[in-house]
Coordinates of C-alpha atoms and ligand atoms in Angstrom, one line a residue:
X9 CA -12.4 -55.0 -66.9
X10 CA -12.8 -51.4 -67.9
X11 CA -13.3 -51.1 -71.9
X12 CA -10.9 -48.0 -72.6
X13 CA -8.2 -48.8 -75.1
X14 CA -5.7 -46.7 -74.5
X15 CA -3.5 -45.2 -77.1
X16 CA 0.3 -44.6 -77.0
X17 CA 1.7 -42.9 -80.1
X18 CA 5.7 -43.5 -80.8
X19 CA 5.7 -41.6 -84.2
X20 CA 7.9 -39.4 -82.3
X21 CA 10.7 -42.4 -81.4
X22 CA 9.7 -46.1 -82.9
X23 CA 8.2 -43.8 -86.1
X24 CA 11.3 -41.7 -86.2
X25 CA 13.6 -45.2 -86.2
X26 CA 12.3 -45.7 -90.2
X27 CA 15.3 -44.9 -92.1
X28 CA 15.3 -41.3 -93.5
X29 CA 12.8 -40.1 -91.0
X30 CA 14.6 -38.3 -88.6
X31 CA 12.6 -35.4 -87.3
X32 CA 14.0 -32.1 -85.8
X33 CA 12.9 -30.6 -82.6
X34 CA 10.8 -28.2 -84.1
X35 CA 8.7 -30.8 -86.5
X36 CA 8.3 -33.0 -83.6
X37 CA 6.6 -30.3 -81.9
X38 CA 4.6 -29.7 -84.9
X39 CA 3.4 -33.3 -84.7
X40 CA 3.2 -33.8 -81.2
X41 CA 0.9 -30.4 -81.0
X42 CA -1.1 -32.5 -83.7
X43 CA -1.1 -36.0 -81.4
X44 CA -2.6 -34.0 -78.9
X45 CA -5.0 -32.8 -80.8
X46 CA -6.1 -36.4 -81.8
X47 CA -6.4 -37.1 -78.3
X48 CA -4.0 -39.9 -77.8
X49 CA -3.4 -41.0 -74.4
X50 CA 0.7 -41.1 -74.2
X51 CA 3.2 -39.2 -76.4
X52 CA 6.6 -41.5 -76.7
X53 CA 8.5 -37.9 -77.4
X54 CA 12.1 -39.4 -77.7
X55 CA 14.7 -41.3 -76.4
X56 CA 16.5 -38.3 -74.1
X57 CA 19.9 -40.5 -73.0
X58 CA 20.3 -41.2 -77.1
X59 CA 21.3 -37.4 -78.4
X60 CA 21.0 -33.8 -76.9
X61 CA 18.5 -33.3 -79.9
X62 CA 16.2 -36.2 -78.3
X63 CA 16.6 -34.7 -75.2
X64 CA 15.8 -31.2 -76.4
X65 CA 12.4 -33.0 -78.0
X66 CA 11.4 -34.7 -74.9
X67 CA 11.6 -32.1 -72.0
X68 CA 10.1 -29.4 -75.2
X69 CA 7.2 -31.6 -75.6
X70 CA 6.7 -32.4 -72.3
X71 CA 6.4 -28.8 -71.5
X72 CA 5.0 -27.2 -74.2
X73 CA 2.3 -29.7 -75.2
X74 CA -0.7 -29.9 -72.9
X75 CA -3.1 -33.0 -72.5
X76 CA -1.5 -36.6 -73.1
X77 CA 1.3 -38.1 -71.0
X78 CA 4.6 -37.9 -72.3
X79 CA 7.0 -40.3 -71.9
X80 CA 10.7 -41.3 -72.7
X81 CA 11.9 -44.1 -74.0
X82 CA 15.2 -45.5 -71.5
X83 CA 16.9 -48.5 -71.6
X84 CA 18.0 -50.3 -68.5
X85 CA 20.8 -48.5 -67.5
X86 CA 20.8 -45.8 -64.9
X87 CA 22.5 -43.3 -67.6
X88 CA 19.4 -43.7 -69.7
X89 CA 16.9 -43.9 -66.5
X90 CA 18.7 -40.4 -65.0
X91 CA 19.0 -38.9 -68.5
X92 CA 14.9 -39.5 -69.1
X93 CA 14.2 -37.8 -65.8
X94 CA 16.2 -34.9 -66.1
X95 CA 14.3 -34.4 -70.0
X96 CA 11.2 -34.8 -68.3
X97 CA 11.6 -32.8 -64.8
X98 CA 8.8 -30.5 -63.5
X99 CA 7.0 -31.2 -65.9
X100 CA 3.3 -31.9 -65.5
X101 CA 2.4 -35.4 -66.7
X102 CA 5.5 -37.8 -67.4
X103 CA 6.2 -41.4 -67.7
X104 CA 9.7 -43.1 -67.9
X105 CA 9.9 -46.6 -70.4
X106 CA 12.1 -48.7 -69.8
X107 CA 13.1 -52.1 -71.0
X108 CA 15.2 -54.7 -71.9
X109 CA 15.0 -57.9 -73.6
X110 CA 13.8 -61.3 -72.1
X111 CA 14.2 -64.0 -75.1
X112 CA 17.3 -66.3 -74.6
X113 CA 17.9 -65.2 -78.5
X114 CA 18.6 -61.4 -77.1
X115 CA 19.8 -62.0 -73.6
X116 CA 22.6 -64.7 -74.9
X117 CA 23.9 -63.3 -78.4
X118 CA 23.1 -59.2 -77.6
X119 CA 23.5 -58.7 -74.1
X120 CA 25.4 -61.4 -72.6
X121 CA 23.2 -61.5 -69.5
X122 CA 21.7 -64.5 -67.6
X123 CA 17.7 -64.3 -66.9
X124 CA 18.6 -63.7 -63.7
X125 CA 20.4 -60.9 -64.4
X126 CA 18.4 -59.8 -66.7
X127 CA 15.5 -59.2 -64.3
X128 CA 17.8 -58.0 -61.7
X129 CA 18.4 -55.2 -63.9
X130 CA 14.6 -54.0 -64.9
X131 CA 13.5 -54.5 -61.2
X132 CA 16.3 -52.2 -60.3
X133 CA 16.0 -49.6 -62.9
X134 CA 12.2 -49.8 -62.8
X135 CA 12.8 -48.7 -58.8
X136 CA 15.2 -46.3 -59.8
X137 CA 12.6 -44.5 -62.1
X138 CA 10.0 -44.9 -59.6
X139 CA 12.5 -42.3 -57.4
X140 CA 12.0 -40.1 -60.2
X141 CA 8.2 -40.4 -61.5
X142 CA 4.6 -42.4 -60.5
X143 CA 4.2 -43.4 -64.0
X144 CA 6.6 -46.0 -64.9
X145 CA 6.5 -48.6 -67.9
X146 CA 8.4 -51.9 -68.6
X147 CA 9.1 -53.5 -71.8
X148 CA 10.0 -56.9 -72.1
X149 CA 11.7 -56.2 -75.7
X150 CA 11.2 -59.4 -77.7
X151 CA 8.7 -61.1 -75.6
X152 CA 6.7 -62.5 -78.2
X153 CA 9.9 -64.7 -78.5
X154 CA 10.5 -65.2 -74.8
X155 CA 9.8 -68.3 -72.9
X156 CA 6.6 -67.6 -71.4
X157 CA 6.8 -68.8 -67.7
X158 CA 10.2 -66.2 -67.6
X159 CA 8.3 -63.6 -69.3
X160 CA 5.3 -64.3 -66.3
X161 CA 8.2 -64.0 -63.8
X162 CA 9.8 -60.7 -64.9
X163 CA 6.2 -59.1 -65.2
X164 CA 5.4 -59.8 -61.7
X165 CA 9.0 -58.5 -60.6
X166 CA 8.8 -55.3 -62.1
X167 CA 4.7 -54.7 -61.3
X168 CA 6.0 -55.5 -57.7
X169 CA 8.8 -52.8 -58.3
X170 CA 6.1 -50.1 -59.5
X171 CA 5.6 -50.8 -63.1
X172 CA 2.1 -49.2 -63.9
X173 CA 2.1 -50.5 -67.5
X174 CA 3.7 -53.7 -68.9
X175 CA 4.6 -53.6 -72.3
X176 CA 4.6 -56.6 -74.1
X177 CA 6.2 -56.2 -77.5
X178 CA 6.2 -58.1 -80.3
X179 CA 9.8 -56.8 -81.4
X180 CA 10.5 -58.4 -84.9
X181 CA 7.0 -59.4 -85.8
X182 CA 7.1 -62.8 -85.5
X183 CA 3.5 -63.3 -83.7
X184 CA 0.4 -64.6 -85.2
X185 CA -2.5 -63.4 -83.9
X186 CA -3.6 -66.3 -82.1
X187 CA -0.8 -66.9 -80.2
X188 CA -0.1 -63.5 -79.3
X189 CA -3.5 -63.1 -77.6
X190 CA -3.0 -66.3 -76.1
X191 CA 0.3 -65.0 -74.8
X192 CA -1.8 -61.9 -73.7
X193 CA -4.4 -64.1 -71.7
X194 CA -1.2 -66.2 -70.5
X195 CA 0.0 -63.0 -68.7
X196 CA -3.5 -62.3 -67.2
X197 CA -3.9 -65.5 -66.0
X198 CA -0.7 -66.3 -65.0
X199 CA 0.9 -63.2 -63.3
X200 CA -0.3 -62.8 -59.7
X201 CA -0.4 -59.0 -59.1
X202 CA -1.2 -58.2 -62.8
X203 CA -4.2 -56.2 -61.5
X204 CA -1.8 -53.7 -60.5
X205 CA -0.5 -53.1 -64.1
X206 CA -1.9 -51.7 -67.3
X207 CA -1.0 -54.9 -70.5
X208 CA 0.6 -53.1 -73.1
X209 CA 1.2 -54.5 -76.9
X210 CA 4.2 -52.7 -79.4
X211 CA 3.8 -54.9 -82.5
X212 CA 6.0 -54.9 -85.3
X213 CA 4.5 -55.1 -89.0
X214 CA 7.5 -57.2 -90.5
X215 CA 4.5 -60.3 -91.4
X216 CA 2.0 -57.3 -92.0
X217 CA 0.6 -58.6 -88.7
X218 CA 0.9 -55.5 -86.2
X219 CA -2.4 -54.5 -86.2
X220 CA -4.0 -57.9 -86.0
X221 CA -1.6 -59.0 -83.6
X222 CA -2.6 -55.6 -81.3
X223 CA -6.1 -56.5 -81.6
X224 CA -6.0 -60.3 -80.8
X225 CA -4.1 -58.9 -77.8
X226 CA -6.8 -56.0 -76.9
X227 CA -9.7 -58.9 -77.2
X228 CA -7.8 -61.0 -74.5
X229 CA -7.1 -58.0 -72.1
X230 CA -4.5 -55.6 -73.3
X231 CA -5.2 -51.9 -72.5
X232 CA -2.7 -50.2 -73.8
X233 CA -1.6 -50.1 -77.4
X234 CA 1.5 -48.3 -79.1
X235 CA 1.2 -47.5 -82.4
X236 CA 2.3 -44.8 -85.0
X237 CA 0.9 -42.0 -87.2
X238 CA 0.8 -44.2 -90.8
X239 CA 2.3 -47.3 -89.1
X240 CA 5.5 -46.2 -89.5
X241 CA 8.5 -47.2 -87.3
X242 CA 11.7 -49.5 -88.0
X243 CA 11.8 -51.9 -90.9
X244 CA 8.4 -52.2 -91.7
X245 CA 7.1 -50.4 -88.9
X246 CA 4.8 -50.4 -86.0
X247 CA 1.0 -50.8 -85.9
X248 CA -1.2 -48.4 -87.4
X249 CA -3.0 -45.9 -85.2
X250 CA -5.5 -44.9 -87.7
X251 CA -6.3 -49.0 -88.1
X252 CA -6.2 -49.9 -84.4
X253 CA -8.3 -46.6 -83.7
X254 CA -11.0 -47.3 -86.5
X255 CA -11.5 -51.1 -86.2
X256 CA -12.7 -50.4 -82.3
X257 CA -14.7 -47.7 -83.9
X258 CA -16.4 -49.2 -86.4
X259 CA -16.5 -52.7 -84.7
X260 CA -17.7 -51.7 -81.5
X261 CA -20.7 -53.7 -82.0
X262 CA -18.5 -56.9 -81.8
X263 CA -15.5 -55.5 -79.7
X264 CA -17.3 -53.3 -76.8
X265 CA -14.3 -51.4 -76.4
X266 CA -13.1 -47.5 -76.9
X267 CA -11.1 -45.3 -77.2
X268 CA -10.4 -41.2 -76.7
X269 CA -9.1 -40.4 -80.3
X270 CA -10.7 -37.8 -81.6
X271 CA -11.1 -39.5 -85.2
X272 CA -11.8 -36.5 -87.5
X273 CA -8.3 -35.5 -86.3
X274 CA -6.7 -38.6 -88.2
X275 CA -6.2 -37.7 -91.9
X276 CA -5.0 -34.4 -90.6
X277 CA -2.4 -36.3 -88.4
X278 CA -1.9 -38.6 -91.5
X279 CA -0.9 -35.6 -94.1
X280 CA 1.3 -34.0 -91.5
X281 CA 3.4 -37.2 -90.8
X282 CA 4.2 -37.9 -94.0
X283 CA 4.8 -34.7 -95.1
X284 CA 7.4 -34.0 -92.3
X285 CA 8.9 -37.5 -92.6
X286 CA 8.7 -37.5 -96.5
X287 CA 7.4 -40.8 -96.2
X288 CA 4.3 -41.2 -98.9
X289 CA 1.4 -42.7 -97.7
X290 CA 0.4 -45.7 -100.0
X291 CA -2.6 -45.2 -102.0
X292 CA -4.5 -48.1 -101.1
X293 CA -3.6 -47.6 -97.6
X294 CA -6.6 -48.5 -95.2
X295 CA -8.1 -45.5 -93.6
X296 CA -5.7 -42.7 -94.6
X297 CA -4.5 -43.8 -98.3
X298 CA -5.7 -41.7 -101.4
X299 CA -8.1 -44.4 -102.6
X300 CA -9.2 -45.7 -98.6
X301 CA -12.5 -43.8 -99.5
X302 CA -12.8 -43.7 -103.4
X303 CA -15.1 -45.8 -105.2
X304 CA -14.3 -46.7 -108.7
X305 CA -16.9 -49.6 -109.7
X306 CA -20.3 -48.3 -111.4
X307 CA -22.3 -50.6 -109.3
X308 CA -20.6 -49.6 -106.3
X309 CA -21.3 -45.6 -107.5
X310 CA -25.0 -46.7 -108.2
X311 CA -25.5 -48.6 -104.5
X312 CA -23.7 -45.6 -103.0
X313 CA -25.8 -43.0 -104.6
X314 CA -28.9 -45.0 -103.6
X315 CA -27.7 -45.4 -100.0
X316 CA -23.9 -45.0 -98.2
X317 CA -24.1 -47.7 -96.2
X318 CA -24.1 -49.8 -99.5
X319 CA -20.3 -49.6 -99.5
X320 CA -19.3 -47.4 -97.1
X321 CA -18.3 -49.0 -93.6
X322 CA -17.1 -45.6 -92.4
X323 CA -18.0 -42.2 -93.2
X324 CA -14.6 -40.5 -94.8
X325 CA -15.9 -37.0 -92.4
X326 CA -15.2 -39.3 -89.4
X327 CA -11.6 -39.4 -89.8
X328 CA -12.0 -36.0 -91.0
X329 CA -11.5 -36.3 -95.0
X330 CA -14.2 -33.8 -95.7
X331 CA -11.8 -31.6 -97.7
X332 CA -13.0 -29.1 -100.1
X333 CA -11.0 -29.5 -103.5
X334 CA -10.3 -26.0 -104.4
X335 CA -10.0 -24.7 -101.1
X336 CA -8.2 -20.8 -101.8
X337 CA -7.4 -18.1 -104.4
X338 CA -5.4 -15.2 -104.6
X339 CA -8.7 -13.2 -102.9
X340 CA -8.6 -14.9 -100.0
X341 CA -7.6 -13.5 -96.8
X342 CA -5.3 -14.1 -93.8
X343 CA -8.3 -15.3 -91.9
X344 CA -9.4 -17.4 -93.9
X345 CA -5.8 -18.9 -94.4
X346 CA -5.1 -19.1 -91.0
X347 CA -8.5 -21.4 -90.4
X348 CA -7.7 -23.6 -93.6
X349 CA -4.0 -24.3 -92.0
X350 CA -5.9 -25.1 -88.6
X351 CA -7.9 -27.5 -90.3
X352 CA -5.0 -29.2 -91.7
X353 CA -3.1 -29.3 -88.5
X354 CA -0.8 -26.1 -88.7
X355 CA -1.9 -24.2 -85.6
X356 CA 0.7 -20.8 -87.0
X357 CA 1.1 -17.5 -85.6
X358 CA 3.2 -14.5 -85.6
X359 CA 6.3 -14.7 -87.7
X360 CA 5.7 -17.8 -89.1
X361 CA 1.9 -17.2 -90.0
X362 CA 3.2 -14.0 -92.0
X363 CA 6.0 -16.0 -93.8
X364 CA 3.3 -18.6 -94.7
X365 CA 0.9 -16.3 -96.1
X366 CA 2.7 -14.4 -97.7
X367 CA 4.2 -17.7 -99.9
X368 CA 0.7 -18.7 -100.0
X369 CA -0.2 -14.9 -101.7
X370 CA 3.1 -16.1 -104.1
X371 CA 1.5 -18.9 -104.8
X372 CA -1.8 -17.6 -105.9
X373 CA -0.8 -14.9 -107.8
X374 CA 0.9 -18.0 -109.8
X375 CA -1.8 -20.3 -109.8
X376 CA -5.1 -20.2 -110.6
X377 CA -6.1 -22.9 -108.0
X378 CA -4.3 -23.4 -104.7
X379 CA -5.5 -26.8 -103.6
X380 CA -5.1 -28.3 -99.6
X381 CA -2.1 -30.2 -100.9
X382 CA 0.0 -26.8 -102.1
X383 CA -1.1 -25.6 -98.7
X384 CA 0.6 -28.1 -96.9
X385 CA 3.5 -28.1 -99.0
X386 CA 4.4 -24.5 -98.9
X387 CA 4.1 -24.7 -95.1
X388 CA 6.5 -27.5 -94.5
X389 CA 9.0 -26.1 -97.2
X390 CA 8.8 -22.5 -95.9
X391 CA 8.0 -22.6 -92.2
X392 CA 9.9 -25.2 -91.0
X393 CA 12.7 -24.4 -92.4
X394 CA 12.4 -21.0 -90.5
X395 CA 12.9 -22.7 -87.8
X396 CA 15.9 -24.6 -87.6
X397 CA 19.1 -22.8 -87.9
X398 CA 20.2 -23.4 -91.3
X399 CA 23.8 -23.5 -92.3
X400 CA 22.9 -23.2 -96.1
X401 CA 20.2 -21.3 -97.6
X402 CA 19.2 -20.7 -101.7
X403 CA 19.3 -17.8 -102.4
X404 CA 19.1 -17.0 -106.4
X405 CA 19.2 -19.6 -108.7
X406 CA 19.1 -19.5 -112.6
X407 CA 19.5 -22.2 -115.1
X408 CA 19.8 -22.3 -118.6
X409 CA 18.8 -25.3 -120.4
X410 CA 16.7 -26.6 -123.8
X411 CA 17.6 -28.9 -126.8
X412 CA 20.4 -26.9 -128.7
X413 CA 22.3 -25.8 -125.3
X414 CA 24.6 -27.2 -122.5
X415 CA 22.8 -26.9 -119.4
X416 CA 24.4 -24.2 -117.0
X417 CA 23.0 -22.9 -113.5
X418 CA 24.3 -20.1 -111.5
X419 CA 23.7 -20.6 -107.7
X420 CA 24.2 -17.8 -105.0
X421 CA 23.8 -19.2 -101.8
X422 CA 24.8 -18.0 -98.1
X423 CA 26.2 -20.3 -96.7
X424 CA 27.1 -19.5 -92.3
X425 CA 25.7 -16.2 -93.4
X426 CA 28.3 -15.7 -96.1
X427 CA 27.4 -14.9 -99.5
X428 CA 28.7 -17.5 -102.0
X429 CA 28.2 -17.4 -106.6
X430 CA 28.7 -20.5 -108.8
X431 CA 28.3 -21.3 -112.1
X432 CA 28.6 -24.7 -113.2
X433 CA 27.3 -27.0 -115.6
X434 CA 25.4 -30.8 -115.8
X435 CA 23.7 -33.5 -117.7
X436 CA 20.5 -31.3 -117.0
X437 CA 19.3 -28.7 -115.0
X438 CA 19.0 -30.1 -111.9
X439 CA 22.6 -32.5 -112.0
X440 CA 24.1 -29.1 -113.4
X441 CA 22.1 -27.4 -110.1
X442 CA 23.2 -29.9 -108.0
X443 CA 26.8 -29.8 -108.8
X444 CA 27.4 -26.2 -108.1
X445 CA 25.4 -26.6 -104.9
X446 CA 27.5 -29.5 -104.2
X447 CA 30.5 -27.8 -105.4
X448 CA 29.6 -24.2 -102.9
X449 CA 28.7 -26.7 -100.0
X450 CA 31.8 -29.0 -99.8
X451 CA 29.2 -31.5 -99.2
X452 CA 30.7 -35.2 -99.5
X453 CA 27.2 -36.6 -99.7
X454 CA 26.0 -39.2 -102.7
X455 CA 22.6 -38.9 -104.1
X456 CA 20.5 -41.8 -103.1
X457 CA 17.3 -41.2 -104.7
X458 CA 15.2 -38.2 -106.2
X459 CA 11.4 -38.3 -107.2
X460 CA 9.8 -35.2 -108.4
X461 CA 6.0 -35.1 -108.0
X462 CA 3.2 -33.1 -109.4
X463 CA 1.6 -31.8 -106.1
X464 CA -2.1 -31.4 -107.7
X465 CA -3.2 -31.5 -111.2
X466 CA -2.6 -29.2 -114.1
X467 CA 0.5 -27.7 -116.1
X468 CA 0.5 -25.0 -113.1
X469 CA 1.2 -27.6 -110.7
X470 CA 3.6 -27.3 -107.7
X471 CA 6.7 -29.8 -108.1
X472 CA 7.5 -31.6 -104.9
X473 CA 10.9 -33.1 -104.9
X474 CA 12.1 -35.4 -102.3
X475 CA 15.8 -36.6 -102.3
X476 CA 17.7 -38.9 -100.2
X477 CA 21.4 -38.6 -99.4
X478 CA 24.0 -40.5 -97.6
X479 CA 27.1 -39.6 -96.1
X480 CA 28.9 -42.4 -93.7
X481 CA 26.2 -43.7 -91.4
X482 CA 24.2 -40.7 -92.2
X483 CA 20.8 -41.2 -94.2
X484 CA 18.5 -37.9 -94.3
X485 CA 15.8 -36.8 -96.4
X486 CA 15.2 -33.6 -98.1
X487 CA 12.0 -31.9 -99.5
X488 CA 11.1 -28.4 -101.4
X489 CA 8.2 -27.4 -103.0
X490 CA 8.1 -24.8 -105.9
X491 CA 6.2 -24.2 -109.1
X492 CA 9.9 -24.5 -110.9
X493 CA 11.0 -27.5 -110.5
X494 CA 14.7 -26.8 -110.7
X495 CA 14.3 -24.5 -107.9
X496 CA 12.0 -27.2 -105.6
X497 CA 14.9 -29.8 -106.7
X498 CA 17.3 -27.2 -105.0
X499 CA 15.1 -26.4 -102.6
X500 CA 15.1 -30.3 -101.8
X501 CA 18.7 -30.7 -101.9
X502 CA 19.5 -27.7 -99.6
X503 CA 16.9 -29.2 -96.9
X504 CA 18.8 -32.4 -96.9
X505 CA 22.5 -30.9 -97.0
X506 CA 20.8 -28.8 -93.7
X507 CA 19.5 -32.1 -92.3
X508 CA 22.9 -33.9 -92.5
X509 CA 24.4 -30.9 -90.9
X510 CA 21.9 -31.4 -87.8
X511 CA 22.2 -34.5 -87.9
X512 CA 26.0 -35.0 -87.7
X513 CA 26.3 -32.7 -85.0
X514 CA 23.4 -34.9 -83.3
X515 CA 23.5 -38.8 -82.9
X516 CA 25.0 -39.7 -80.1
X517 CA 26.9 -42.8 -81.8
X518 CA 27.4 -46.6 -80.7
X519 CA 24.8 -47.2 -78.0
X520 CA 25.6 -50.2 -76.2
X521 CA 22.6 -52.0 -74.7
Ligands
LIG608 O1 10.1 -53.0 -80.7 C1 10.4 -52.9 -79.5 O2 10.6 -53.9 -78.7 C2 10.6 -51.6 -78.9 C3 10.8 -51.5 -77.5 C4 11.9 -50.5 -77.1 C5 9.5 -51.2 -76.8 O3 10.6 -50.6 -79.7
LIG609 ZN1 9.6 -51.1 -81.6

């Protein structure tokens, strides 16, 4: 059996189902410029039957990015199957996922099919994405819970139908380990024409099993695994790349097997996700988390100092955490910039490198220091806001506030181009910010959550505020960056109002499976 593990990312649909992570077409492209770079085998770009917006990201990333596969997700309906095609039509390397769920639990209380039906259904749609592509994959949703001589019956159906890739997910993370790579050798030894397929795994964290499920599964046979930037995904998300990728590294000794990631592309990957997502990578995360490579202990310092491989199972270079701490002043040039942002996964040009630069020049003239972290920061507040058509936009903001005075902020924004003033006041200066902004936008949002953040150290110190608003269904996220942080809690709030905008105009509502 050939020893390459191959890697499908879904940061870019199972990631993008964590709630508040919605990404616009433009980030997506960001990140799935940045997946190719790490050298993953399949990008999952979207779900093109579930929103025009998902469709715009999936036929844009399947022609714009060059090197992995790019797939769509499709459920087993010939709307979704047609809808995934046309998103992914003359373009050069496509794959259409389908799938639909196999456990009675599913079939009897969701979609009020038999098994028979059930399987009548994926072999027909997996023939009718065959008429569109070569590359077709199944997913048996919710097959960790599905009785296993059915699950053995649909697999050979659909690999007969021209399935290259079974995916065998463990949907609401309910597998141990040993069982799931029993299931795994169940398939192999059970399934007739299984040679003809790729085994897939899409585990589900919800136990804080994903990645040891995926890799039971690997050691009994699976070749594929689907995974996300920061293991993020719905509820408590999918498996980790940057686990599943570094264990076969760093095990290989034991494991024998590989894969084509190009690690010192991870952190990069890492810091971009979150950063476009807003969703904070936990300190003690393994591989990618603040501490994953800091030692603390003054015997582990003294062993380290005397030898790395006291303490250190992998080198923090090889997942390319080799970062310089002060990285650029106000002397530094374009060039320079331009390289830095390569290294941290911002391949920029024209227009946008100017704008980014020239915030970056801003920033130094302010700050002594301007640290990777501000870097980032400045990019994703200024740059990718440039990009999406923004119904609102700051423009000037002042705010008066202090012990002996009631806080009062004046707001000019433009909002469809318009020019709009307001003065209001608050509690503070940001709830008397907020108000007017509120008050000029219309916006019948509620304030879910704000955290303000001191990007690097010192009194100098960009603020990064991230809030999280709700309207109806609607949850989005919303980030700015500033060295005032009134105007990065403005900037923050602005984003989001601009995200709910896109957003309402987006989701296609009530999918019915
Ligand atoms: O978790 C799951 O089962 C899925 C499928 C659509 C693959 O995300
Ligand atoms: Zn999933």
């Amino acid at each position: 059996m050939d020893n390459r593990v191959r890697i499908f990312d879904t940061t870019l649909r199972d990631g993008e189902q964590s709630p508040g992570a919605s990404m616009n077409v433009e980030e997506k492209l960001l990140v799935a410029r940045q997946l190719a770079r790490l050298g993953v085998d399949v990008i999952e770009a979207g779900f093109a039957f579930s929103s025009p917006g998902d469709f715009d990201a999936v036929r844009r990333v399947a022609f714009e990015v060059e090197g992995p596969v790019v797939c769509s997700l499709a459920r087993a309906r010939p709307e979704d199957i047609d809808a995934a095609a046309n998103a992914l039509k003359g373009a050069a390397k496509t794959r259409i996922h389908t799938f639909i769920s196999t456990s009675d639990i599913h079939l009897k209380h969701q979609f009020k099919l038999t098994r028979a039906e059930a399987k009548k259904r994926a072999v027909e749609m997996v023939e009718r994405a065959r008429g569109y592509v070569e590359d077709v994959e199944f997913s048996a949703m919710d097959a960790s819970r599905t009785e296993p001589a059915y699950l053995y019956e649909v697999i050979e159906a659909v690999i007969r139908a021209g399935a290259s890739t079974v995916n065998i997910p463990d949907t609401v993370g309910y597998a141990l380990p040993e069982a799931f790579g029993a299931l795994i050798k169940g398939i192999r030894e059970n399934v007739k024409n299984i040679d003809g397929a790729v085994i897939s795994v899409h585990c589900h964290n919800d136990l804080g099993l994903a990645v040891a499920n995926s890799l039971a599964a690997v050691v009994n046979g699976a070749r594929q695994v689907e995974c996300t930037i920061n293991g993020i995904g719905e509820r408590a998300g999918n498996a980790s790349l940057e686990e599943i990728v570094m264990i076969l590294k760093t095990r290989k000794d034991l494991l024998g097997l590989e894969t084509s990631i190009n690690t010192e592309q991870i952190y990069p990957s890492s810091r971009l996700v979150s950063g476009i997502t807003g969703m904070a990578v936990q300190a003690n995360k393994a591989i990618v988390g603040d501490n994953a490579f800091a030692h603390e202990s003054g015997i582990h310092q003294d062993g380290l100092l005397k030898d790395k491989s006291t303490y250190e199972i992998m080198r923090p270079e090889s997942v390319g955490i080799s970062r310089s701490t002060l990285v650029m002043g106000k002397h530094s040039g374009r060039h320079a910039f331009k390289e830095r942002l390569k290294e941290l996964g911002f391949e920029l040009s024209g227009e946008n490198l100017d704008k980014a630069f020239e915030r970056f020049k801003a920033l130094a003239d302010k700050k002594k220091e301007v640290f990777d972290e501000d870097i980032e920061a400045l990019v994703q507040d200024e740059v990718l806001r440039l990009e999406m058509p923004d119904r609102f936009r700051l423009g000037r903001l002042n705010v008066r506030s202090g012990t002996d005075t009631m806080p009062v902020a004046e707001v000019e924004m433009e909002v469809d181009g318009k020019t709009v003033k307001e003065t209001g006041g608050g509690d503070g200066p940001v709830d008397a910010a907020y108000k007017t902004i509120a008050k000029i936008t219309g916006t019948g949002s509620t304030l879910l959550k704000y955290t303000v953040n001191a990007i690097t150290g010192g009194t100098d110190a960009q603020g990064e505020v991230s809030v999280r608003i709700k309207e109806g269904e609607h949850i989005v996220l919303g980030q700015g960056s500033h060295t005032d942080i009134i105007v990065a809690s403005a900037r923050a709030y602005i984003n989001a109002l601009n995200r709910l905008e896109h957003k309402k105009k987006e989701r296609r509502e009530n999918l019915v499976l």
